[in-house]
Coordinates of C-alpha atoms in Angstrom, one line a residue:
M930 CA 72.6 -10.3 -17.1
C931 CA 69.3 -9.8 -18.5
G932 CA 65.6 -9.9 -17.8
I933 CA 63.4 -13.0 -18.4
N934 CA 59.3 -13.7 -18.7
G935 CA 57.1 -16.1 -20.0
I936 CA 53.8 -17.4 -20.0
F937 CA 52.8 -21.2 -20.4
N938 CA 49.2 -22.5 -20.9
L939 CA 49.0 -26.2 -19.1
R940 CA 46.8 -27.2 -21.9
C941 CA 49.0 -25.7 -24.6
E942 CA 46.1 -23.4 -25.8
G943 CA 46.1 -19.8 -26.6
D944 CA 48.4 -17.0 -28.3
F945 CA 50.2 -15.4 -25.7
T946 CA 52.6 -13.3 -27.9
S947 CA 51.0 -9.8 -27.3
P948 CA 50.9 -9.9 -23.2
A949 CA 54.3 -11.5 -23.4
K950 CA 55.7 -8.4 -25.3
R951 CA 54.2 -6.3 -23.0
M952 CA 56.0 -8.1 -20.1
R953 CA 59.2 -8.0 -22.2
S954 CA 58.9 -3.9 -22.8
A955 CA 58.9 -3.7 -18.8
L956 CA 62.4 -5.3 -18.6
V957 CA 64.2 -3.0 -21.0
H958 CA 66.3 -1.5 -18.5
R959 CA 67.6 -5.1 -17.6
G960 CA 68.6 -5.7 -20.8
P961 CA 69.3 -2.7 -23.3
D962 CA 71.2 -4.6 -25.9
D963 CA 68.8 -7.2 -27.6
E964 CA 65.6 -8.6 -27.2
G965 CA 64.0 -11.5 -28.3
L966 CA 60.3 -13.7 -28.5
Y967 CA 59.8 -17.5 -28.7
A968 CA 56.1 -18.4 -29.2
E969 CA 54.0 -21.5 -29.9
P970 CA 50.2 -22.4 -29.1
G971 CA 50.2 -22.2 -25.2
L972 CA 53.5 -20.6 -24.8
A973 CA 55.7 -17.6 -25.0
L974 CA 59.1 -16.8 -23.7
G975 CA 60.8 -13.2 -23.8
H976 CA 64.1 -11.6 -22.9
R977 CA 65.8 -8.5 -22.7
R978 CA 69.9 -9.0 -23.0
L979 CA 72.8 -7.4 -21.1
S980 CA 75.6 -8.4 -22.9
I981 CA 78.7 -9.0 -20.6
I982 CA 79.8 -12.7 -22.2
D983 CA 80.1 -12.9 -26.0
L984 CA 79.0 -9.7 -27.1
S985 CA 78.2 -11.0 -30.0
A986 CA 74.7 -11.6 -32.0
A987 CA 75.2 -15.6 -31.3
G988 CA 73.9 -15.0 -27.9
H989 CA 70.6 -14.1 -28.7
Q990 CA 67.6 -15.3 -26.7
P991 CA 65.7 -17.3 -26.4
M992 CA 68.4 -19.7 -27.8
S993 CA 67.5 -23.4 -29.1
F994 CA 69.2 -26.6 -28.9
A995 CA 69.0 -30.0 -30.5
D996 CA 67.1 -29.2 -33.4
G997 CA 64.8 -26.9 -32.0
R998 CA 63.5 -29.3 -28.9
Y999 CA 64.9 -27.0 -26.2
Q1000 CA 64.2 -23.4 -26.2
I1001 CA 66.1 -21.3 -22.8
I1002 CA 65.8 -17.7 -21.7
Y1003 CA 68.3 -17.0 -18.8
N1004 CA 69.0 -14.2 -16.5
G1005 CA 72.5 -14.5 -14.8
E1006 CA 76.2 -15.9 -15.1
L1007 CA 77.7 -19.2 -14.8
F1008 CA 81.1 -18.3 -13.5
N1009 CA 82.3 -22.2 -14.2
F1010 CA 81.0 -22.1 -17.8
R1011 CA 84.2 -22.9 -19.1
E1012 CA 84.9 -25.9 -16.9
L1013 CA 81.6 -27.2 -17.7
K1014 CA 82.2 -26.8 -21.2
E1015 CA 85.1 -29.7 -20.8
E1016 CA 82.5 -31.8 -19.3
L1017 CA 80.3 -31.6 -22.2
K1018 CA 82.5 -32.2 -25.2
E1019 CA 80.0 -34.4 -27.0
F1020 CA 78.2 -31.1 -27.8
S1021 CA 79.1 -28.9 -30.7
F1022 CA 78.9 -25.8 -29.4
Q1023 CA 78.3 -22.9 -31.7
T1024 CA 78.9 -19.7 -29.3
A1025 CA 81.1 -18.6 -26.6
T1026 CA 78.3 -18.0 -24.4
D1027 CA 77.5 -19.5 -20.6
T1028 CA 73.9 -19.7 -22.1
E1029 CA 74.6 -22.3 -24.4
V1030 CA 76.7 -24.4 -22.0
L1031 CA 73.9 -24.3 -19.3
L1032 CA 71.1 -25.5 -21.8
A1033 CA 73.4 -28.4 -23.1
A1034 CA 74.1 -29.3 -19.2
Y1035 CA 70.5 -29.5 -18.7
V1036 CA 70.0 -31.4 -22.1
K1037 CA 72.6 -34.1 -20.4
W1038 CA 71.7 -33.9 -16.6
G1039 CA 68.2 -32.6 -16.3
K1040 CA 67.3 -31.3 -13.1
N1041 CA 70.9 -32.6 -11.6
C1042 CA 72.4 -30.1 -13.7
L1043 CA 72.1 -27.8 -11.0
Y1044 CA 74.2 -29.2 -9.1
K1045 CA 77.3 -28.5 -11.2
L1046 CA 76.3 -24.7 -11.4
N1047 CA 78.2 -22.2 -10.0
G1048 CA 76.7 -18.7 -10.4
M1049 CA 73.7 -16.4 -10.2
F1050 CA 70.7 -17.3 -12.0
G1051 CA 66.8 -17.5 -12.5
F1052 CA 66.2 -19.2 -16.0
A1053 CA 63.4 -21.3 -18.1
I1054 CA 63.9 -24.3 -20.3
W1055 CA 61.1 -25.3 -22.5
D1056 CA 61.2 -28.9 -23.8
A1057 CA 59.1 -29.1 -26.9
Q1058 CA 59.1 -32.6 -27.0
K1059 CA 57.8 -33.3 -23.6
K1060 CA 55.9 -30.2 -23.5
E1061 CA 57.4 -28.9 -20.2
L1062 CA 58.8 -25.9 -18.4
F1063 CA 61.6 -26.0 -15.8
I1064 CA 62.6 -23.0 -14.0
A1065 CA 65.2 -22.6 -11.6
R1066 CA 66.9 -20.2 -9.1
D1067 CA 70.3 -20.0 -8.0
R1068 CA 71.3 -21.3 -4.2
L1069 CA 71.4 -17.7 -2.7
G1070 CA 68.8 -16.0 -4.1
I1071 CA 71.1 -13.5 -5.9
K1072 CA 68.8 -13.4 -9.3
P1073 CA 65.0 -12.7 -8.7
L1074 CA 62.5 -14.7 -10.0
Y1075 CA 58.7 -14.0 -9.5
W1076 CA 55.7 -16.3 -10.9
T1077 CA 52.0 -16.7 -10.5
F1078 CA 49.4 -19.3 -11.4
L1079 CA 46.1 -18.1 -12.9
D1080 CA 43.4 -20.1 -15.0
E1081 CA 45.7 -23.1 -15.6
T1082 CA 48.3 -20.6 -16.8
L1083 CA 51.8 -20.2 -15.3
L1084 CA 53.5 -16.6 -16.0
F1085 CA 56.9 -16.0 -14.6
A1086 CA 59.4 -13.0 -14.8
S1087 CA 62.8 -11.3 -13.4
E1088 CA 60.4 -8.5 -12.1
I1089 CA 57.0 -8.2 -10.3
R1090 CA 56.6 -5.0 -12.7
S1091 CA 56.8 -7.2 -15.8
L1092 CA 53.8 -9.5 -14.4
L1093 CA 51.5 -6.5 -14.0
E1094 CA 52.6 -5.0 -17.2
G1095 CA 51.4 -8.1 -19.1
G1096 CA 47.7 -7.4 -18.3
L1097 CA 46.8 -10.8 -17.0
V1098 CA 47.7 -10.5 -13.5
P1099 CA 45.2 -8.6 -11.1
R1100 CA 46.9 -5.5 -9.4
E1101 CA 45.6 -6.4 -5.7
L1102 CA 47.4 -5.7 -2.7
N1103 CA 48.2 -8.6 -0.8
H1104 CA 46.9 -7.8 2.7
A1105 CA 47.8 -11.0 4.5
V1106 CA 51.4 -9.7 4.3
L1107 CA 51.1 -6.2 5.6
G1108 CA 51.9 -7.0 8.8
D1109 CA 55.6 -8.7 7.7
Y1110 CA 55.9 -5.4 5.7
L1111 CA 55.6 -3.3 8.5
R1112 CA 58.0 -5.3 10.9
Y1113 CA 60.8 -6.1 8.6
Q1114 CA 60.8 -3.3 5.9
T1115 CA 60.1 -6.1 3.1
V1116 CA 57.8 -9.0 2.5
H1117 CA 60.1 -12.2 2.9
A1118 CA 59.6 -15.0 -0.2
P1119 CA 57.8 -16.7 -0.9
Q1120 CA 54.9 -14.3 -0.8
T1121 CA 55.1 -10.7 -2.0
I1122 CA 53.3 -7.4 -1.7
I1123 CA 50.9 -8.5 -4.7
K1124 CA 48.0 -11.1 -4.0
N1125 CA 48.8 -14.4 -5.6
V1126 CA 52.3 -13.5 -6.9
N1127 CA 55.0 -15.5 -5.5
M1128 CA 58.9 -15.4 -5.6
L1129 CA 60.6 -18.7 -6.3
L1130 CA 62.8 -19.5 -3.2
P1131 CA 66.2 -19.4 -3.5
G1132 CA 67.4 -22.7 -4.1
H1133 CA 64.6 -24.1 -5.8
Y1134 CA 63.2 -25.2 -9.0
L1135 CA 59.8 -25.4 -10.6
V1136 CA 58.1 -27.8 -13.3
A1137 CA 55.2 -27.1 -15.0
S1138 CA 53.2 -29.7 -17.4
A1139 CA 49.9 -30.9 -18.3
E1140 CA 50.2 -32.8 -15.1
G1141 CA 50.3 -29.4 -13.2
I1142 CA 52.8 -27.5 -11.3
S1143 CA 55.6 -29.0 -8.9
I1144 CA 58.2 -26.8 -6.8
A1145 CA 61.1 -28.5 -5.0
E1146 CA 64.0 -27.7 -3.1
W1147 CA 67.3 -28.6 -4.6
W1148 CA 69.9 -26.9 -1.9
K1149 CA 69.6 -24.8 1.2
P1150 CA 72.2 -23.6 4.0
E1151 CA 72.9 -26.2 6.3
I1152 CA 75.4 -27.1 9.3
S1153 CA 76.6 -30.3 9.7
E1154 CA 79.5 -31.9 11.7
Q1155 CA 82.9 -31.7 10.3
P1156 CA 86.5 -32.9 11.3
Q1157 CA 87.9 -29.9 13.0
K1158 CA 91.1 -28.1 11.3
P1159 CA 93.8 -26.0 13.1
Y1160 CA 92.6 -22.6 12.8
R1161 CA 95.7 -21.4 10.8
E1162 CA 94.7 -24.1 8.4
V1163 CA 91.3 -22.9 8.0
C1164 CA 92.3 -19.6 7.6
R1165 CA 94.2 -20.7 4.3
D1166 CA 91.5 -22.4 3.0
V1167 CA 89.3 -19.2 3.6
R1168 CA 91.8 -17.2 1.8
N1169 CA 91.8 -19.7 -0.9
L1170 CA 88.0 -20.1 -1.1
L1171 CA 87.4 -16.1 -1.4
R1172 CA 90.4 -15.6 -3.8
A1173 CA 89.0 -18.1 -6.1
S1174 CA 85.9 -16.9 -6.0
V1175 CA 86.8 -13.6 -6.9
K1176 CA 88.9 -14.8 -9.8
R1177 CA 86.0 -16.8 -11.1
R1178 CA 84.0 -13.5 -10.7
L1179 CA 86.0 -11.5 -13.1
I1180 CA 85.0 -13.3 -16.5
A1181 CA 83.7 -10.5 -18.4
D1182 CA 84.0 -9.3 -22.4
V1183 CA 83.0 -5.5 -20.8
P1184 CA 84.7 -3.4 -18.8
F1185 CA 84.5 -3.9 -15.0
G1186 CA 85.2 -2.4 -11.5
A1187 CA 84.3 -2.8 -7.9
F1188 CA 82.7 -1.1 -5.3
L1189 CA 84.8 0.5 -2.7
S1190 CA 83.8 1.8 0.7
G1191 CA 87.0 1.4 2.4
G1192 CA 85.4 -1.0 5.2
I1193 CA 86.8 -4.4 5.2
D1194 CA 84.5 -6.5 3.1
S1195 CA 85.1 -4.1 0.1
S1196 CA 88.4 -3.7 1.0
A1197 CA 89.0 -7.2 1.0
I1198 CA 87.5 -7.9 -2.5
V1199 CA 89.7 -5.0 -3.9
G1200 CA 92.9 -6.7 -2.6
L1201 CA 92.0 -9.8 -3.9
M1202 CA 91.1 -8.6 -7.4
S1203 CA 94.5 -6.6 -7.6
E1204 CA 96.3 -10.1 -6.9
V1205 CA 94.3 -11.9 -9.5
A1206 CA 93.1 -9.3 -12.4
E1207 CA 95.2 -9.3 -15.4
K1208 CA 94.7 -5.7 -15.6
K1209 CA 94.2 -2.5 -13.3
V1210 CA 91.2 -2.6 -11.1
Q1211 CA 88.8 0.4 -11.3
T1212 CA 87.3 1.2 -7.9
F1213 CA 84.3 3.5 -7.5
S1214 CA 83.3 5.4 -4.3
V1215 CA 80.3 7.7 -3.8
I1216 CA 81.5 10.5 -1.6
F1217 CA 79.1 12.8 0.1
D1218 CA 81.0 15.7 0.9
D1219 CA 78.5 17.1 3.3
S1220 CA 78.0 13.9 5.3
E1221 CA 78.9 13.7 8.9
F1222 CA 81.5 11.1 8.6
S1223 CA 83.3 10.7 5.4
E1224 CA 85.0 7.6 4.2
A1225 CA 87.0 9.0 1.4
A1226 CA 90.0 8.6 3.1
H1227 CA 89.7 5.2 3.7
A1228 CA 88.9 4.2 0.2
R1229 CA 91.7 6.5 -1.2
R1230 CA 94.4 4.5 1.3
I1231 CA 93.1 0.9 -0.1
A1232 CA 92.9 2.4 -3.8
G1233 CA 96.5 3.7 -3.2
K1234 CA 97.7 0.6 -1.7
F1235 CA 96.6 -1.9 -4.3
G1236 CA 97.2 0.7 -7.2
T1237 CA 93.8 0.7 -8.4
D1238 CA 92.2 3.2 -11.2
H1239 CA 90.1 5.0 -8.7
H1240 CA 87.3 7.0 -8.9
E1241 CA 85.6 9.3 -6.5
I1242 CA 82.0 10.5 -7.2
F1243 CA 81.1 13.6 -5.2
L1244 CA 77.7 14.0 -4.5
K1245 CA 75.9 16.7 -2.4
A1246 CA 72.8 15.9 -0.5
D1247 CA 70.9 18.0 -2.6
D1248 CA 72.1 15.9 -5.7
F1249 CA 71.0 12.8 -3.7
L1250 CA 67.8 14.4 -3.1
K1251 CA 67.2 15.0 -6.7
Q1252 CA 67.5 11.3 -7.7
L1253 CA 65.3 10.1 -5.0
P1254 CA 62.3 10.0 -7.2
D1255 CA 63.8 8.5 -9.9
A1256 CA 65.1 5.8 -7.4
L1257 CA 61.8 5.1 -5.8
N1258 CA 60.5 4.6 -9.4
A1259 CA 63.2 2.0 -10.1
M1260 CA 61.9 -0.3 -7.3
D1261 CA 60.2 -3.4 -8.3
H1262 CA 59.2 -4.3 -5.0
P1263 CA 58.9 -2.0 -1.8
S1264 CA 61.4 -2.0 0.3
G1265 CA 62.5 0.4 3.0
D1266 CA 66.4 0.5 1.7
G1267 CA 67.6 0.8 -1.8
P1268 CA 68.4 4.6 -2.9
N1269 CA 72.0 4.3 -1.6
T1270 CA 72.6 1.7 -4.3
Y1271 CA 70.7 3.4 -7.0
V1272 CA 73.1 6.4 -6.9
V1273 CA 76.2 4.1 -6.7
S1274 CA 75.1 2.1 -9.4
R1275 CA 74.2 4.8 -11.5
A1276 CA 77.8 6.7 -11.2
T1277 CA 79.3 3.3 -11.9
K1278 CA 77.4 3.1 -15.1
N1279 CA 77.9 6.6 -16.3
A1280 CA 81.6 6.0 -15.6
G1281 CA 81.5 3.2 -18.8
I1282 CA 81.3 0.2 -16.3
T1283 CA 78.9 -2.7 -17.1
M1284 CA 80.1 -5.1 -14.7
A1285 CA 81.3 -4.3 -10.6
L1286 CA 81.9 -6.8 -7.8
S1287 CA 80.5 -5.8 -4.5
G1288 CA 81.5 -6.9 -0.8
L1289 CA 77.7 -7.9 -0.1
G1290 CA 77.6 -11.0 2.4
G1291 CA 80.6 -10.6 4.2
D1292 CA 78.7 -9.5 7.1
E1293 CA 76.2 -12.5 6.9
L1294 CA 79.2 -15.1 6.8
F1295 CA 81.5 -13.5 9.1
A1296 CA 79.7 -12.2 12.2
G1297 CA 79.7 -8.8 11.2
Y1298 CA 76.6 -7.7 12.9
D1299 CA 76.2 -6.8 16.5
I1300 CA 73.4 -9.5 16.5
F1301 CA 76.1 -12.0 16.5
K1302 CA 77.8 -10.8 19.8
R1303 CA 74.2 -10.3 21.3
A1304 CA 73.1 -14.0 20.3
A1305 CA 76.0 -15.1 22.0
V1306 CA 75.8 -13.0 25.0
L1307 CA 71.6 -13.9 25.2
E1308 CA 72.6 -17.7 25.0
K1309 CA 74.7 -17.5 27.9
K1310 CA 71.9 -15.9 30.0
E1311 CA 69.4 -18.9 29.9
W1312 CA 69.5 -18.7 33.8
M1313 CA 67.2 -15.8 33.1
N1314 CA 64.3 -18.2 31.9
A1315 CA 64.4 -19.5 35.5
L1316 CA 62.9 -16.0 36.8
P1317 CA 59.4 -15.4 36.9
L1318 CA 57.9 -14.0 34.1
R1319 CA 56.7 -10.7 36.3
F1320 CA 60.0 -9.9 37.4
R1321 CA 61.6 -9.8 33.5
Q1322 CA 58.4 -8.0 32.7
A1323 CA 59.2 -5.4 35.7
G1324 CA 62.9 -5.4 34.0
G1325 CA 61.5 -4.7 30.5
N1326 CA 59.6 -1.4 32.1
L1327 CA 62.5 -0.4 33.9
M1328 CA 64.8 -0.6 30.7
R1329 CA 62.2 1.3 28.7
L1330 CA 62.7 4.2 31.3
M1331 CA 66.5 4.0 31.3
R1332 CA 67.0 3.5 27.6
P1333 CA 64.1 5.5 26.1
G1334 CA 63.9 4.6 22.0
M1335 CA 63.9 1.6 19.7
R1336 CA 66.8 -0.1 21.6
G1337 CA 65.3 -0.1 25.0
E1338 CA 62.3 -1.2 23.6
K1339 CA 63.8 -4.2 21.9
I1340 CA 65.9 -5.2 25.1
A1341 CA 62.6 -4.9 27.3
A1342 CA 60.7 -7.4 24.7
V1343 CA 63.7 -9.9 24.8
L1344 CA 62.9 -9.7 28.9
E1345 CA 59.1 -10.2 28.4
L1346 CA 59.7 -12.9 26.1
E1347 CA 57.7 -16.5 27.3
R1348 CA 61.4 -18.0 27.0
I1349 CA 64.4 -16.3 25.7
S1350 CA 66.0 -18.5 23.3
F1351 CA 67.8 -17.9 19.8
A1352 CA 64.3 -18.7 17.9
S1353 CA 62.3 -15.9 20.3
F1354 CA 64.9 -13.3 20.1
Y1355 CA 66.3 -13.5 16.9
P1356 CA 62.9 -12.4 15.3
L1357 CA 63.2 -8.9 17.1
S1358 CA 66.7 -8.2 16.0
R1359 CA 65.4 -6.7 12.7
Q1360 CA 62.3 -5.7 13.4
V1361 CA 61.4 -2.0 12.1
L1362 CA 58.2 -1.5 14.3
L1363 CA 57.6 -3.5 17.2
E1364 CA 54.0 -5.3 18.0
K1365 CA 52.4 -2.7 19.6
Q1366 CA 53.0 -0.2 16.7
V1367 CA 52.2 -2.9 14.4
R1368 CA 49.0 -3.2 15.7
Q1369 CA 48.2 0.3 15.8
L1370 CA 48.9 0.7 11.8
T1371 CA 46.8 -2.1 10.7
N1372 CA 42.9 -3.0 10.5
V1373 CA 43.9 -6.9 9.8
L1374 CA 41.7 -8.6 12.4
A1375 CA 43.6 -12.1 12.4
E1376 CA 47.3 -12.0 13.8
P1377 CA 49.5 -13.0 10.4
E1378 CA 52.1 -15.5 10.8
I1379 CA 55.5 -13.8 11.7
I1380 CA 57.4 -15.7 9.0
V1381 CA 61.0 -14.7 10.7
R1382 CA 60.0 -16.4 13.7
S1383 CA 58.9 -19.6 11.8
I1384 CA 62.2 -19.3 10.3
A1385 CA 64.7 -19.0 13.1
A1386 CA 62.2 -21.9 15.0
Q1387 CA 62.9 -24.2 12.0
I1388 CA 66.8 -23.1 12.1
N1389 CA 67.0 -24.0 15.5
K1390 CA 65.3 -27.5 15.2
D1391 CA 67.3 -28.6 12.2
F1392 CA 71.0 -27.5 13.5
P1393 CA 70.7 -28.0 17.3
G1394 CA 74.5 -27.8 18.8
D1395 CA 76.3 -26.0 21.6
D1396 CA 79.0 -24.9 18.9
N1397 CA 77.2 -23.6 15.8
L1398 CA 75.1 -20.3 17.2
L1399 CA 76.7 -18.1 15.1
S1400 CA 76.3 -20.0 11.9
R1401 CA 72.4 -20.4 12.9
V1402 CA 72.5 -16.4 13.3
S1403 CA 74.3 -16.4 9.6
I1404 CA 71.6 -18.7 8.0
A1405 CA 68.7 -16.9 9.8
E1406 CA 70.5 -13.3 8.3
I1407 CA 71.1 -14.8 4.9
T1408 CA 67.5 -16.2 4.7
T1409 CA 65.6 -13.2 5.6
Y1410 CA 67.6 -9.8 5.4
M1411 CA 70.1 -10.6 3.0
Q1412 CA 67.8 -12.5 0.5
N1413 CA 64.6 -10.1 0.9
V1414 CA 66.2 -6.8 1.5
L1415 CA 69.9 -6.7 0.5
L1416 CA 70.0 -8.6 -2.6
R1417 CA 66.6 -7.7 -4.0
D1418 CA 67.5 -3.9 -3.6
T1419 CA 70.8 -4.5 -4.9
D1420 CA 69.6 -6.4 -8.0
Q1421 CA 66.5 -4.0 -8.6
M1422 CA 68.7 -0.8 -8.3
S1423 CA 71.8 -1.7 -10.0
M1424 CA 69.5 -3.2 -12.9
A1425 CA 67.6 0.1 -13.1
H1426 CA 71.3 1.3 -14.9
A1427 CA 71.8 -2.3 -16.6
L1428 CA 74.9 -2.6 -14.2
E1429 CA 75.6 -6.2 -13.4
V1430 CA 76.6 -6.8 -9.7
R1431 CA 78.8 -9.7 -8.6
V1432 CA 79.0 -10.8 -5.0
P1433 CA 82.1 -12.8 -4.2
F1434 CA 81.0 -13.6 -0.6
L1435 CA 78.3 -15.4 -1.7
D1436 CA 80.0 -18.5 -3.9
Y1437 CA 78.4 -21.2 -2.3
T1438 CA 81.7 -23.4 -1.7
L1439 CA 82.4 -20.4 0.3
V1440 CA 79.4 -20.3 2.3
E1441 CA 79.1 -23.8 2.8
Y1442 CA 82.7 -24.1 4.1
V1443 CA 82.2 -21.1 6.6
L1444 CA 78.8 -22.5 7.9
N1445 CA 80.5 -25.3 9.2
L1446 CA 83.3 -24.1 11.0
P1447 CA 82.7 -24.0 14.8
D1448 CA 81.6 -20.6 16.6
Q1449 CA 85.3 -20.3 18.4
Y1450 CA 87.1 -19.9 15.1
K1451 CA 83.9 -16.9 14.0
Y1452 CA 83.5 -15.2 17.2
P1453 CA 84.1 -11.6 16.2
S1454 CA 86.4 -10.5 19.4
T1455 CA 87.8 -7.9 16.7
P1456 CA 85.8 -7.1 13.9
K1457 CA 85.2 -10.2 11.2
K1458 CA 88.3 -11.8 13.1
L1459 CA 88.4 -15.2 10.9
L1460 CA 88.0 -12.7 7.7
T1461 CA 90.8 -10.7 8.6
D1462 CA 93.1 -13.3 9.8
A1463 CA 92.6 -15.2 6.5
L1464 CA 93.6 -12.2 4.9
E1465 CA 96.6 -11.4 7.1
G1466 CA 99.0 -8.7 5.6
L1467 CA 96.5 -7.8 2.7
L1468 CA 94.2 -5.1 4.8
P1469 CA 95.9 -2.4 6.8
D1470 CA 95.2 -2.3 10.4
E1471 CA 93.6 0.9 10.4
I1472 CA 91.1 -0.3 8.0
I1473 CA 90.4 -3.4 10.0
N1474 CA 89.9 -1.8 13.5
R1475 CA 88.0 1.0 12.5
P1476 CA 84.5 1.8 13.4
K1477 CA 81.6 0.4 11.1
M1478 CA 80.2 3.4 8.8
G1479 CA 78.0 3.9 5.9
F1480 CA 76.4 6.6 3.7
T1481 CA 75.3 9.4 6.6
L1482 CA 72.5 11.4 4.8
P1483 CA 69.9 13.8 6.7
W1484 CA 67.0 11.8 6.2
K1485 CA 65.6 13.3 9.8
H1486 CA 66.2 16.6 8.6
W1487 CA 64.8 16.1 4.8
M1488 CA 61.7 14.4 6.0
R1489 CA 60.8 17.2 8.5
N1490 CA 61.5 19.9 5.6
E1491 CA 62.2 19.2 2.2
L1492 CA 60.3 15.9 1.6
R1493 CA 57.7 16.9 4.6
G1494 CA 54.9 17.3 2.2
F1495 CA 56.0 14.1 -0.2
C1496 CA 56.0 12.1 3.0
E1497 CA 52.6 13.5 4.1
E1498 CA 50.7 13.2 1.0
R1499 CA 52.0 9.2 0.8
L1500 CA 51.0 8.5 4.3
T1501 CA 47.7 10.1 4.0
K1502 CA 47.1 8.2 0.7
L1503 CA 48.2 4.8 2.7
G1504 CA 46.0 5.4 5.4
A1505 CA 43.1 5.2 2.8
Y1506 CA 43.6 1.6 2.4
D1507 CA 40.9 -0.4 4.3
S1508 CA 43.6 -2.8 5.9
L1509 CA 45.5 0.0 7.3
N1510 CA 44.5 2.5 10.0
D1511 CA 44.8 6.1 9.1
A1512 CA 44.9 7.3 12.8
G1513 CA 47.7 4.9 13.7
I1514 CA 49.6 6.1 10.6
Q1515 CA 49.1 9.9 11.4
A1516 CA 50.1 9.1 14.9
L1517 CA 53.2 7.6 14.4
W1518 CA 54.2 10.7 11.9
Q1519 CA 53.4 13.3 14.7
S1520 CA 55.4 11.1 16.9
F1521 CA 58.5 11.1 14.6
L1522 CA 57.7 15.2 14.1
A1523 CA 58.1 15.4 18.0
N1524 CA 61.2 13.6 17.9
D1525 CA 59.9 10.7 20.0
P1526 CA 62.8 8.5 20.4
G1527 CA 61.0 5.0 19.3
V1528 CA 59.9 6.5 16.3
T1529 CA 63.0 7.6 14.1
W1530 CA 63.2 8.4 10.1
S1531 CA 63.7 4.9 9.4
R1532 CA 60.2 3.6 11.3
I1533 CA 58.5 5.9 8.9
W1534 CA 60.2 5.8 5.6
P1535 CA 59.2 2.5 4.5
L1536 CA 55.7 3.3 5.2
V1537 CA 56.3 6.6 2.6
V1538 CA 57.7 4.0 0.0
L1539 CA 55.0 1.6 0.1
S1540 CA 52.6 4.0 -0.5
H1541 CA 54.6 5.6 -3.5
W1542 CA 55.0 2.0 -4.8
L1543 CA 51.3 1.2 -4.7
E1544 CA 50.3 4.3 -6.1
K1545 CA 53.0 4.4 -9.2
N1546 CA 52.1 0.6 -10.1
K1547 CA 48.4 1.3 -9.7
V1548 CA 47.9 -1.4 -7.1
H1549 CA 44.2 -1.3 -5.5
A1550 CA 43.0 -3.0 -2.3

């Protein structure tokens, strides 16, 4: 796991050594073990290394190949690099790294090498003979890669801050995506909060040469009709695929462990690790000892069952509060989430761990969120579309009175849709602020496209069918919330401490298999039924059936007391931007202070984070 950056002028003109070094310096936290730079006229490639596989100096990057024709910079891990090496016996390998295997695979198969890779990655390969740069990102978007094109020059990096520190990219706010951020506490790829800076979409590659820049999709999550297997056989397949995924992700030459909350997903990963690991598994649980709910007992039960070397990191709310400024400063892109991951990653790294496995992705793949059940219920209520819209609007107003707060508002918003369908109600599920609130907060006159609405509509169009609704929800969750909030936050908060996080649930072989199963096998009549049935005998019943939990922190209290000045100062600064409405922001803040049930702390916090990030990174309107 590393940090990469590069600059390429399509005419192969200019010396970019200095800006590339500045960009690389902004990535030190991602790769504290080594640094490298390759430069020639019109090109500079920078690298910061976090050593995970082959810790020797032989893993130095940029790495050259074929008498210097090719240069690679690479951030990620290939979990099947040993198998690929067997297919590449015509090459004489000089290192034990997966980097060299990846470069050999590109030399042999070109862009088609991507289909052979099982891993998480963002990499760039320079072909000095063809004067061509090839950049690619992994299927699920586990590793980030940002780019921009200015004055016939391509700049790219693992982080936005790296692009900004080069001094060539204007620090301008992307006003067009403010609505997206206000609605969903993030900006959905390919756009970002910085004008003209893009994120390369998951499963895409970019080619740059004198002919220009082209981008193509090489993979996406899909649903296709498959021969239906008996349920018990499907359960065996799921267990074998997940077990193989866990085993692949234990390849490392550094100490590793696992995050363990005591929930189904993390417990499943730890249980399978205990089956395939060659040594005792180390597990890490952060325990908030003044939390309203504690997961410590559940994590201890799992650790005891599988005989792990269990570490409990006790953290008081005040300790968390003290780390909050550092967590905010570690954000590479503003987000309404992330500080929890920062704290867990810091504690794990301080315990001597360089790589950890996470249960991220289990909810998206195995119907772990409420939206899966709600979607199934709403699909069965298509008869409501026959009711005149005015009747449904009246029902919505009644719902607002009966259930004051965001839940009642969202139900009312569904009833008031022109037509209730997956494509229309799904975009409401993850909204932090609803349309009326968004309009009050922004001065942007033109209504921006709601990208989640477009994504949901395209999924519905691509995968019609009566028995794949849950898979459509999975794809929507994967391509919106998971990729643009969870994975981005996990990467930026873990790499702030040079900790690599691997996610076994996102092995593409498992993802493709589960997406192509019928709804009847995945419907969560009990929590994540397919997953728990597949792992029968592995997890205790009390872990499977306990209520879903998470870190419970006193955000509401903090923001009205210890963090009040911090919040008010940043909200005032945010209101100074021309595209945002100061009066609307202040009215929302006052509603929060007045205990308005429709304005919880989680509706305000993303605004505070946005303001802090813009100021920290000197972004101007």
